[in-house]
Short mmCIF file of C-alpha atoms in Angstrom, two decimals:
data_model
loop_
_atom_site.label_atom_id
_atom_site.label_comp_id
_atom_site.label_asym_id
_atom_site.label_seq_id
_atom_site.Cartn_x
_atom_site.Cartn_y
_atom_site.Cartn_z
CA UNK A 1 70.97 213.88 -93.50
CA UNK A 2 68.10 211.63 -93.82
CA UNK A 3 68.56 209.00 -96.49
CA UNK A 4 65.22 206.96 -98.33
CA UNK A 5 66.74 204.16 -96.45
CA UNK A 6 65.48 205.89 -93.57
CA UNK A 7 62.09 206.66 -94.33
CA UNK A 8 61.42 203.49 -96.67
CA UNK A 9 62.11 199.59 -96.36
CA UNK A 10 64.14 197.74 -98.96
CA UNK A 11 62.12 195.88 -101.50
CA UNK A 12 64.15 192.09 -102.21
CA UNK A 13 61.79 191.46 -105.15
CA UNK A 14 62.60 194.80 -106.95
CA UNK A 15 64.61 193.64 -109.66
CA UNK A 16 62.23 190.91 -110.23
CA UNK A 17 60.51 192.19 -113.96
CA UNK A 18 56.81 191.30 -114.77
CA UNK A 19 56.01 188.71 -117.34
CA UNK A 20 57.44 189.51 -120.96
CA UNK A 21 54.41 189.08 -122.82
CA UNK A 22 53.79 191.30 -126.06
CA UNK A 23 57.41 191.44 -125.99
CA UNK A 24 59.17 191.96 -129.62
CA UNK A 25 62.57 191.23 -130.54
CA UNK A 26 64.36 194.79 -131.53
CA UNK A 27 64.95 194.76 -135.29
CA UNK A 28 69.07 195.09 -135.81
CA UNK A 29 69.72 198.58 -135.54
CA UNK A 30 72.58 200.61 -137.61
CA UNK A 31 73.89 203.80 -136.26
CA UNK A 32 72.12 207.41 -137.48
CA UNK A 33 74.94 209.50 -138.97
CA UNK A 34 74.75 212.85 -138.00
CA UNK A 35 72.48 214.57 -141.09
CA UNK A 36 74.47 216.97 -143.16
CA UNK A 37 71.31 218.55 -144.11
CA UNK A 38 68.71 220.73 -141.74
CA UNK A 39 65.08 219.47 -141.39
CA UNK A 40 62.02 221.10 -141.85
CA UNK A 41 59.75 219.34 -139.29
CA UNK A 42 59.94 221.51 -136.09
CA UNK A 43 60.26 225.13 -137.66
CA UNK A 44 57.96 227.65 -136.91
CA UNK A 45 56.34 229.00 -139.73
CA UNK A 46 58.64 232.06 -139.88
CA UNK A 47 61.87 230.01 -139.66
CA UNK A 48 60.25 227.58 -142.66
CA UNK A 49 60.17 231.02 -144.85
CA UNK A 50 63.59 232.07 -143.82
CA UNK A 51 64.48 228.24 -144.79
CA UNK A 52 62.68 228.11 -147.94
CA UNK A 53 64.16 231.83 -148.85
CA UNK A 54 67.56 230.66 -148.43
CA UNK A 55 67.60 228.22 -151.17
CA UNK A 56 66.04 230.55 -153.69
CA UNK A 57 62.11 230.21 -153.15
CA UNK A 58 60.67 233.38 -154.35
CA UNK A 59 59.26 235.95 -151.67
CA UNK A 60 56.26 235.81 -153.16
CA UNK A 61 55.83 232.38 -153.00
CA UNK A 62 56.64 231.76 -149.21
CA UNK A 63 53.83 232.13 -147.52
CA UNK A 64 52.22 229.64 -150.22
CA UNK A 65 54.82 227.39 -150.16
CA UNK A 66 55.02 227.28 -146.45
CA UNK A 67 51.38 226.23 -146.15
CA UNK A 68 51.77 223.51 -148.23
CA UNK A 69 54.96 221.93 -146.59
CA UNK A 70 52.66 222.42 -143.17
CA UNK A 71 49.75 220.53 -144.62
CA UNK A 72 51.98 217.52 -145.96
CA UNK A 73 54.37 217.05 -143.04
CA UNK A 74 51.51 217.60 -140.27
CA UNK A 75 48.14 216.99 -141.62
CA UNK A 76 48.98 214.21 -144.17
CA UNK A 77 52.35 212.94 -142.53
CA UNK A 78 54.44 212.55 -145.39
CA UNK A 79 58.05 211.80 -144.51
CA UNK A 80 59.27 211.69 -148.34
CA UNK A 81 59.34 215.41 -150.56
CA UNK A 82 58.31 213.05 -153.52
CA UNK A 83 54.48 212.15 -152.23
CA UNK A 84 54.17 216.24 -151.99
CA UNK A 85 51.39 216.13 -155.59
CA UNK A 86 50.78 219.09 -155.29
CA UNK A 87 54.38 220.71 -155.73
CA UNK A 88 56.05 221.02 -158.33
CA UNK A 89 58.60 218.43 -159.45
CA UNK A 90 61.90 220.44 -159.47
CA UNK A 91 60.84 221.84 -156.30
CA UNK A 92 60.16 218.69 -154.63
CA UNK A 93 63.77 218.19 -156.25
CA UNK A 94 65.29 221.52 -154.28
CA UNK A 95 63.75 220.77 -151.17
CA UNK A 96 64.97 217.08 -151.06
CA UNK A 97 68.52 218.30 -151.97
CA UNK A 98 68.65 220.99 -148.83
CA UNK A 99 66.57 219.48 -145.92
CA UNK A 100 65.46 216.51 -144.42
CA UNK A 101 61.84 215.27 -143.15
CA UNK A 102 62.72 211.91 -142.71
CA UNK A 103 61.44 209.68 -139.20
CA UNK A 104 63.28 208.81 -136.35
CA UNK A 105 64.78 204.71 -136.64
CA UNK A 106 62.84 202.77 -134.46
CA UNK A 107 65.08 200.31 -132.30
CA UNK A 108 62.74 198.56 -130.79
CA UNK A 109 58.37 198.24 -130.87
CA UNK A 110 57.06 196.63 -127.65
CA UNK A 111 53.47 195.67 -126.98
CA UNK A 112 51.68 195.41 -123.67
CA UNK A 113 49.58 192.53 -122.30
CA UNK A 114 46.59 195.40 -121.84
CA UNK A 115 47.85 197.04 -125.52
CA UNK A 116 50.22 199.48 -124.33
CA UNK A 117 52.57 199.77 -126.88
CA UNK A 118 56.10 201.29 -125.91
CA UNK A 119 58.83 202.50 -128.95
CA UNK A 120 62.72 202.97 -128.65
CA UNK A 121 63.14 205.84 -131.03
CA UNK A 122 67.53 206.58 -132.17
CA UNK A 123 68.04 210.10 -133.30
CA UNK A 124 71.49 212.08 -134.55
CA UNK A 125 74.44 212.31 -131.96
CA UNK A 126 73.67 216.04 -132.48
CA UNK A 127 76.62 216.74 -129.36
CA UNK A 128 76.25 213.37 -127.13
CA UNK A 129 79.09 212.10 -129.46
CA UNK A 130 76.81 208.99 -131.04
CA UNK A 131 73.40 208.54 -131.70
CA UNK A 132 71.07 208.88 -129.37
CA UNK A 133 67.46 206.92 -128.16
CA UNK A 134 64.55 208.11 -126.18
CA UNK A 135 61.15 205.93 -125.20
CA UNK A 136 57.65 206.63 -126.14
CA UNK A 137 54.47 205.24 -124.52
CA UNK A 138 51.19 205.22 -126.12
CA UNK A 139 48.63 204.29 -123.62
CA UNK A 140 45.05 203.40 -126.06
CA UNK A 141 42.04 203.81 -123.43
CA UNK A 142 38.06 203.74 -124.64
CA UNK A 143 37.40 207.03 -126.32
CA UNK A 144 41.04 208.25 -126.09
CA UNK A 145 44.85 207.44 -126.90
CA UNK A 146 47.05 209.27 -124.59
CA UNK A 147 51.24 209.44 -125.88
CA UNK A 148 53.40 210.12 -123.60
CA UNK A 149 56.28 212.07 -124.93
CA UNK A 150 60.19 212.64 -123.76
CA UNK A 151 61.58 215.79 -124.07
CA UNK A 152 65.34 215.40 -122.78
CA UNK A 153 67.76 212.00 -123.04
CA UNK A 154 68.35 211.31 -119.28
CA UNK A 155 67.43 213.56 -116.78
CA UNK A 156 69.29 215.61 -114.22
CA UNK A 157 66.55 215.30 -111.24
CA UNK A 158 67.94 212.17 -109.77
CA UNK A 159 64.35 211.68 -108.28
CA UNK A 160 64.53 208.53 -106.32
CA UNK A 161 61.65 207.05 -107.01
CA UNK A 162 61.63 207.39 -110.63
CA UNK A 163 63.87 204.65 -112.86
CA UNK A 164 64.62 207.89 -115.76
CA UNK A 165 66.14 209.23 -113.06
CA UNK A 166 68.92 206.75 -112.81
CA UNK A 167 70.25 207.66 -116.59
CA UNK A 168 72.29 210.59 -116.43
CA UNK A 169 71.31 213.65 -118.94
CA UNK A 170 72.77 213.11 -122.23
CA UNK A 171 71.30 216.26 -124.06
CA UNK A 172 68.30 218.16 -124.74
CA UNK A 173 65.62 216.70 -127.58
CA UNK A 174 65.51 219.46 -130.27
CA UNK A 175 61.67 220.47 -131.24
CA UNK A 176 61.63 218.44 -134.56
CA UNK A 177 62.51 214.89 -131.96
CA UNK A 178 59.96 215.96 -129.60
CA UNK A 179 57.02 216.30 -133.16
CA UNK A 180 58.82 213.36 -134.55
CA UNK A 181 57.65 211.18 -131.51
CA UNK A 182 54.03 212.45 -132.39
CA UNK A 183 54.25 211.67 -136.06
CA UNK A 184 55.86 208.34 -135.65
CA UNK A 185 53.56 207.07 -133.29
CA UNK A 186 50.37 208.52 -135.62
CA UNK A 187 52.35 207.03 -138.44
CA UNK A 188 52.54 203.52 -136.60
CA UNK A 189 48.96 203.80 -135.82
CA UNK A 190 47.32 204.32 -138.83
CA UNK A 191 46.65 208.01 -137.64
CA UNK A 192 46.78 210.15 -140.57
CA UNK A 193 44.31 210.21 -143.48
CA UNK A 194 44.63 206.81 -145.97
CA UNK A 195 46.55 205.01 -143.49
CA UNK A 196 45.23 201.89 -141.54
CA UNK A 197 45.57 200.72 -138.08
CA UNK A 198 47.20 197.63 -137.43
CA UNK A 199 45.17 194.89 -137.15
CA UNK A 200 44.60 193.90 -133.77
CA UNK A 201 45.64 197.23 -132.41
CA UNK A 202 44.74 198.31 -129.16
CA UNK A 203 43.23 201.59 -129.94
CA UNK A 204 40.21 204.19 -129.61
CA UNK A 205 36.88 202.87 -130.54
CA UNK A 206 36.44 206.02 -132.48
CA UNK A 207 38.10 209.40 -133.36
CA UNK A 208 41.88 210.11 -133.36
CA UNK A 209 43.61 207.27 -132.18
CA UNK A 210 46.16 209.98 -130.50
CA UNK A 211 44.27 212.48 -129.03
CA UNK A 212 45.89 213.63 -126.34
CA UNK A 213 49.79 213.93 -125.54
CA UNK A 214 51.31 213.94 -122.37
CA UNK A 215 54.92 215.49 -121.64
CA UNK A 216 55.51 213.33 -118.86
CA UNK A 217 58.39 210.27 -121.04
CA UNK A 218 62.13 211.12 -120.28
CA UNK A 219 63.47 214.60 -118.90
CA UNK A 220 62.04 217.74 -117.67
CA UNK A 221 60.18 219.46 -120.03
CA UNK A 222 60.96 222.98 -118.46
CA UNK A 223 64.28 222.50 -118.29
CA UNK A 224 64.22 222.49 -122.32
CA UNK A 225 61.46 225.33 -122.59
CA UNK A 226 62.09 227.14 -125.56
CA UNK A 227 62.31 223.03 -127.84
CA UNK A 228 59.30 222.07 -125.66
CA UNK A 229 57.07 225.25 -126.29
CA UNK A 230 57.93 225.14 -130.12
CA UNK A 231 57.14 221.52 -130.55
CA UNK A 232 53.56 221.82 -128.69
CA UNK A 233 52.84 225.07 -130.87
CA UNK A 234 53.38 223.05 -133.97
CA UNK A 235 51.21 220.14 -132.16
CA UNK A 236 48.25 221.88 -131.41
CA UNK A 237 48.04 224.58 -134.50
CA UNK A 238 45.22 224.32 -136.17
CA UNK A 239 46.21 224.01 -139.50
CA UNK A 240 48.50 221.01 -138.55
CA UNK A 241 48.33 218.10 -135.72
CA UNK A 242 45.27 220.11 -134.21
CA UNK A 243 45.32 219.05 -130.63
CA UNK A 244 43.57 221.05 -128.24
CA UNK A 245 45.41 222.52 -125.85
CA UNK A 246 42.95 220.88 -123.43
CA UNK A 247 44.79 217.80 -124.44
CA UNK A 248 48.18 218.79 -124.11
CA UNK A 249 49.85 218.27 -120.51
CA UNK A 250 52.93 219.71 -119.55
CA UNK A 251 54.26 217.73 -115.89
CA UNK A 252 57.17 219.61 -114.30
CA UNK A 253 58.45 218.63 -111.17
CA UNK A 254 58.50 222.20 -110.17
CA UNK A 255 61.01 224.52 -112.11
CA UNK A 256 59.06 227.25 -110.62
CA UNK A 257 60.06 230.07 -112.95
CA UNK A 258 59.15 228.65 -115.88
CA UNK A 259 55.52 227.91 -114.45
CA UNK A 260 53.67 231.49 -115.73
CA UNK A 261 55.77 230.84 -119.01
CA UNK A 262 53.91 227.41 -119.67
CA UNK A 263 50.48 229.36 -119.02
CA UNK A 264 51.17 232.52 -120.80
CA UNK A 265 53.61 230.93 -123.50
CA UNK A 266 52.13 227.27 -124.52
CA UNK A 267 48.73 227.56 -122.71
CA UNK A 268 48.64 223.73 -121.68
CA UNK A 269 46.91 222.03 -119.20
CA UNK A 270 49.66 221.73 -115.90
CA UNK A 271 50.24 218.69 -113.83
CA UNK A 272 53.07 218.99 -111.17
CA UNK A 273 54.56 215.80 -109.77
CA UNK A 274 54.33 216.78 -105.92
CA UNK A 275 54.49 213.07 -104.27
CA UNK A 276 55.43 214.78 -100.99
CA UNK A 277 53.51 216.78 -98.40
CA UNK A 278 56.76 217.58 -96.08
CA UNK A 279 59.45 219.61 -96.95
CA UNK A 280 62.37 216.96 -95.37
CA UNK A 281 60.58 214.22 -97.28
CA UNK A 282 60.02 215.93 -100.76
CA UNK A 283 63.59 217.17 -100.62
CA UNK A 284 64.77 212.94 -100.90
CA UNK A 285 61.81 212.47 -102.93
CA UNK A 286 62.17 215.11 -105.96
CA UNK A 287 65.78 217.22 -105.00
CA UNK A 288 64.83 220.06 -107.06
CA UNK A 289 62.68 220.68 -103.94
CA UNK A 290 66.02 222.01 -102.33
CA UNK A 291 65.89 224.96 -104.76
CA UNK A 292 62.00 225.59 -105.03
CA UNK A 293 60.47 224.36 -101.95
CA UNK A 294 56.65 223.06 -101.56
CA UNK A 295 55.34 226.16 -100.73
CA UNK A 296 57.01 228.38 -103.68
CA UNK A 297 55.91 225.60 -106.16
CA UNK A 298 52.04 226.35 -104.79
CA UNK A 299 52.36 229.71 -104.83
CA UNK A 300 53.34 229.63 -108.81
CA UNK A 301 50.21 227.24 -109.18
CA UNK A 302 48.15 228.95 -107.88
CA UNK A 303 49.07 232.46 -110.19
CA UNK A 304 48.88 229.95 -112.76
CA UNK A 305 47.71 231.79 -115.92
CA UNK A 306 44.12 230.69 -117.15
CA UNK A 307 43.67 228.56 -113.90
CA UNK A 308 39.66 227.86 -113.22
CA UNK A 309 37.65 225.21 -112.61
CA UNK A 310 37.30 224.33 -116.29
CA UNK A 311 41.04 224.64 -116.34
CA UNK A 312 42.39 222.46 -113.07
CA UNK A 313 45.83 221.66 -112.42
CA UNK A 314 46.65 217.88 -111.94
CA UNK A 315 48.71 217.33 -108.88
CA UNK A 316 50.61 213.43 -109.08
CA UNK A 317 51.35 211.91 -106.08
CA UNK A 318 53.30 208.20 -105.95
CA UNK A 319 51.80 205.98 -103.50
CA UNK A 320 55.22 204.82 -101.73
CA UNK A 321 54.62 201.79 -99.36
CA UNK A 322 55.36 203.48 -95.53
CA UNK A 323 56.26 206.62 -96.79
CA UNK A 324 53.99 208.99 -97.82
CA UNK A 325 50.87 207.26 -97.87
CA UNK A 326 49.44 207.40 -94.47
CA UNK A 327 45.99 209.20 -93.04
CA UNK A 328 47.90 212.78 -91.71
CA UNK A 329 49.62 213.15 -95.51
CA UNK A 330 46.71 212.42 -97.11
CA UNK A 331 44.84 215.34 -94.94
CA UNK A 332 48.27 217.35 -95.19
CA UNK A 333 47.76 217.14 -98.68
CA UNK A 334 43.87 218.28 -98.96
CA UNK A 335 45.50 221.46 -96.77
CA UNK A 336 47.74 222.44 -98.93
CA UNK A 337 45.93 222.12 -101.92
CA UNK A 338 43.22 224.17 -100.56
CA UNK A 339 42.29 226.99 -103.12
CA UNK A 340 43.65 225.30 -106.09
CA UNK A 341 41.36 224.25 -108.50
CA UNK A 342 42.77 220.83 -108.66
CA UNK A 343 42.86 216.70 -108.98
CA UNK A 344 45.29 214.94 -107.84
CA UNK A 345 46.15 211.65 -109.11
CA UNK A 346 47.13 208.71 -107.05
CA UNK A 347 50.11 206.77 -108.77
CA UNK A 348 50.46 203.12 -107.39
CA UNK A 349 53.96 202.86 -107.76
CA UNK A 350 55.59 201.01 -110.53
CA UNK A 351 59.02 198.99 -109.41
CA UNK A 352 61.80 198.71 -111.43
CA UNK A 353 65.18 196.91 -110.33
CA UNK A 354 67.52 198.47 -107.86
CA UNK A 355 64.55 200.43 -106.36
CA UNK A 356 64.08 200.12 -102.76
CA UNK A 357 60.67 201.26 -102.87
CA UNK A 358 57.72 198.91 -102.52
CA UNK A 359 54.28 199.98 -104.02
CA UNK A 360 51.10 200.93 -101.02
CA UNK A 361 48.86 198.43 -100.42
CA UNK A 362 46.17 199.02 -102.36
CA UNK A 363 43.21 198.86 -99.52
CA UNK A 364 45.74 201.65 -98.32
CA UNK A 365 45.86 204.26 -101.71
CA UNK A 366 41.71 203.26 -101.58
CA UNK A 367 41.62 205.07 -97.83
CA UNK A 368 43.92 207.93 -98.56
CA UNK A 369 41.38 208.67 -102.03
CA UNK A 370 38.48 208.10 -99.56
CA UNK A 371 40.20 211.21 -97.76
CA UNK A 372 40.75 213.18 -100.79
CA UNK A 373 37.48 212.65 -102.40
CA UNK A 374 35.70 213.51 -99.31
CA UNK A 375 37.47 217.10 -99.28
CA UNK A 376 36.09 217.84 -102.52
CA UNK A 377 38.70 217.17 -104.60
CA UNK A 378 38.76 214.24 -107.46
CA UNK A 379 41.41 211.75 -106.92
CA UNK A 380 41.01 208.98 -109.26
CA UNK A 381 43.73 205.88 -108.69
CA UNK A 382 45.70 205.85 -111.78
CA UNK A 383 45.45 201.92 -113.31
CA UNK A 384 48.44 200.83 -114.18
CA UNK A 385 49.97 200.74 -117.77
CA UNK A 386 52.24 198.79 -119.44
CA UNK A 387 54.45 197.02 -116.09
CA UNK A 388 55.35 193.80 -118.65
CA UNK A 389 56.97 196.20 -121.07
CA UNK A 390 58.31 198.89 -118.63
CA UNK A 391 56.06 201.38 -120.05
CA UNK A 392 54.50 202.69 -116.81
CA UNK A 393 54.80 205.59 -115.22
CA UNK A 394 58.57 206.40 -113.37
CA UNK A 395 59.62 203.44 -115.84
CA UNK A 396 61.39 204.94 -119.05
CA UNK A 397 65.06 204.52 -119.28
CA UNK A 398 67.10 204.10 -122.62
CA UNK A 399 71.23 203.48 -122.38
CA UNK A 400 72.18 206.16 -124.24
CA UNK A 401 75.33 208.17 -122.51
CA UNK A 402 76.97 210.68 -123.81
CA UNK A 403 80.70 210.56 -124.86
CA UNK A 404 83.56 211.52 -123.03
CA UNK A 405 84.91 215.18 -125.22
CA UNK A 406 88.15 213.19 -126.21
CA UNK A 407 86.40 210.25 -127.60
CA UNK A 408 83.84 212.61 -129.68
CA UNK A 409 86.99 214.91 -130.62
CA UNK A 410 88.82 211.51 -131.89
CA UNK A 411 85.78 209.76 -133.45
CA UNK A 412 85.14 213.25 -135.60
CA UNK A 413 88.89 213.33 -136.53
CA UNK A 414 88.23 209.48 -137.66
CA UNK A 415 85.23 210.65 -139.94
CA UNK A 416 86.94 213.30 -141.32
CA UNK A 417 89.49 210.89 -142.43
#
């Protein structure tokens, strides 16, 4: 079997990082016990109610009382039952003594040269045995702030291109750490109403400083559907965080059954991270092509629900130094693509040590756009973001593993005394 050795030559300066600038020391970070109490960010409405009726809230009240927990925790972003005016005392009381709507800890806050800003996020062990950390990216840009969100800890692709791919899946991010990522990053922004930016911030001339979100951080989104679909509900009700669904993008790397589920289920905009026109290649390239191949993962784009013109699916495609970026794959991939209402993005790659890919030239990814653009499709080069502070795309990695079931069977029998 063909191995990337094979198809691409080493890089020696791989492990070489990018300057550190923008670079902030982590504060010291203490472990996240594992909450005793339930939390109320993430719920769908109905489960809030069934929450809320469980500690004695009065049917008649629910549907009241739910609207006004929805309005605090996702239109004003309180994370403390006490700033809830509105509510009355010995309820705020109630509710502080049964759930929890506190943040995430923040490990770490990095800053980009070009204002990227990158955060290490810890959340409850929650079955990985300790606590847990995921990345976020939020990438400001003039007239919009893109976030790129994580949705598992690790990932099980093993695509070889791709550094989150090196970090073995630890668990599944429930649907309150995929919001919290969201809230935290509007909270560190001065997003929410009576809040203020940070001065100096890199961020959106005007409007919401996080306007669009982007499941494309750590993990497979569709390999954690049902957390994934409830978390970008929440996001982009209108009585809440109120982001169009026009700004929400989903990226699989093409778990083609759960493609019509996105459509019909979430209603997101689709990108699919294709970076191969070959079968042989795209099978070293993204593995899960072994199970759905390139021409089952079209097929499900193209029945994708809702799919128009106004309504394109965004095809990614890593420009790999000798490997897939020559003349014939660029006109392969115009081909294949044919019928799709589509853009594809062009990703210059983004190294990261260990990786024996090198990055195309970039007079190269320039002729294979010239290729693209000239077959009708749009195919802008995606800029880099965020190289100094391993923020770019392909880049995320935290160290979080998962424990051994002995050592999380004899650090729970040390807890328990």
């Amino acid at each position: 079997m063909a191995t990337t050795l094979d198809i691409a030559r080493g890089n020696p300066n791989a492990a070489t990082l990018p300057g550190t600038q923008g670079l902030r020391p982590a504060p010291v970070a203490e472990s996240v016990a594992e909450p005793e109490k339930p939390t109320l960010i993430g719920l769908t409405r109905e489960d809030m109610a069934a929450a809320l009726s469980g500690i004695g809230v009065p049917q008649k009240q629910l549907r009241m009382r739910v609207a006004q927990l929805w309005h605090w925790l996702y239109v004003r972003g309180v994370s403390d039952f006490a700033a809830m005016t509105n509510i009355a005392k010995d309820l705020r009381g109630l509710l502080a003594e049964h759930f929890l709507i506190a943040r995430p800890q923040i490990i770490s806050e990095q800053v980009s040269v070009d204002g990227t800003r990158k955060w290490l996020f810890q959340f409850p062990p929650r079955g990985a045995g300790r606590p847990v950390e995921v990345e976020t990216v939020y990438i400001p840009e003039e007239g919009r702030g893109t976030l790129c969100v994580s949705s598992q800890v690790g990932c099980t692709l093993t695509c070889t291109f791709c550094h989150t791919g090196t970090q073995k899946l630890v668990r599944n991010l429930t649907s309150e750490e995929i919001l919290s990522q969201i809230l935290m990053a509007r909270d560190r922004l001065g997003d929410f109403p009576d809040a203020e930016t940070p001065q100096g911030a890199a961020v959106p001339s005007e409007g919401r400083l996080v306007s669009n979100i982007v499941m494309m951080g750590m993990g497979e989104p569709l390999y954690n559907f049902e957390n994934v679909k409830t978390a970008l509900l929440i996001a982009s009700d209108g009585d809440g965080l109120s982001l169009s669904k026009r700004r929400i993008t989903l990226s699989t790397s093409g778990v083609v059954p759960e493609i019509a589920r996105t459509g019909d289920e979430i209603g997101c905009m689709l990108a699919i991270s294709l970076h191969a026109v070959r079968d042989d290649l795209r099978d070293i390239l993204v593995p899960i092509n072994k199970k759905w191949n390139i021409k089952a993962l079209l097929d499900a784009c193209r029945a994708y629900p809702g799919l128009s013109n106004a309504k394109r699916i965004t095809f990614e495609y890593v420009m790999l130094k000798g490997v897939n970026d020559s003349d014939a794959d660029a006109r392969e991939l115009v081909r294949l693509l044919r019928g799709i209402p589509a853009k594809i993005n062009l990703i210059p790659f983004n190294p990261w040590p260990g990786s024996e890919y090198e990055c195309s030239d970039w007079e190269r990814i320039e002729e294979f756009a010239d290729i693209v653009n000239r077959a009708g499709y749009a195919s802008p080069i995606r800029t880099p973001r965020g190289r100094d502070i391993f923020a770019a795309c392909g880049q995320l990695k935290s160290a979080s593993e998962r424990m051994r079931k002995k050592d999380r069977d004899a650090a729970a029998q040390v807890a328990a005394g």
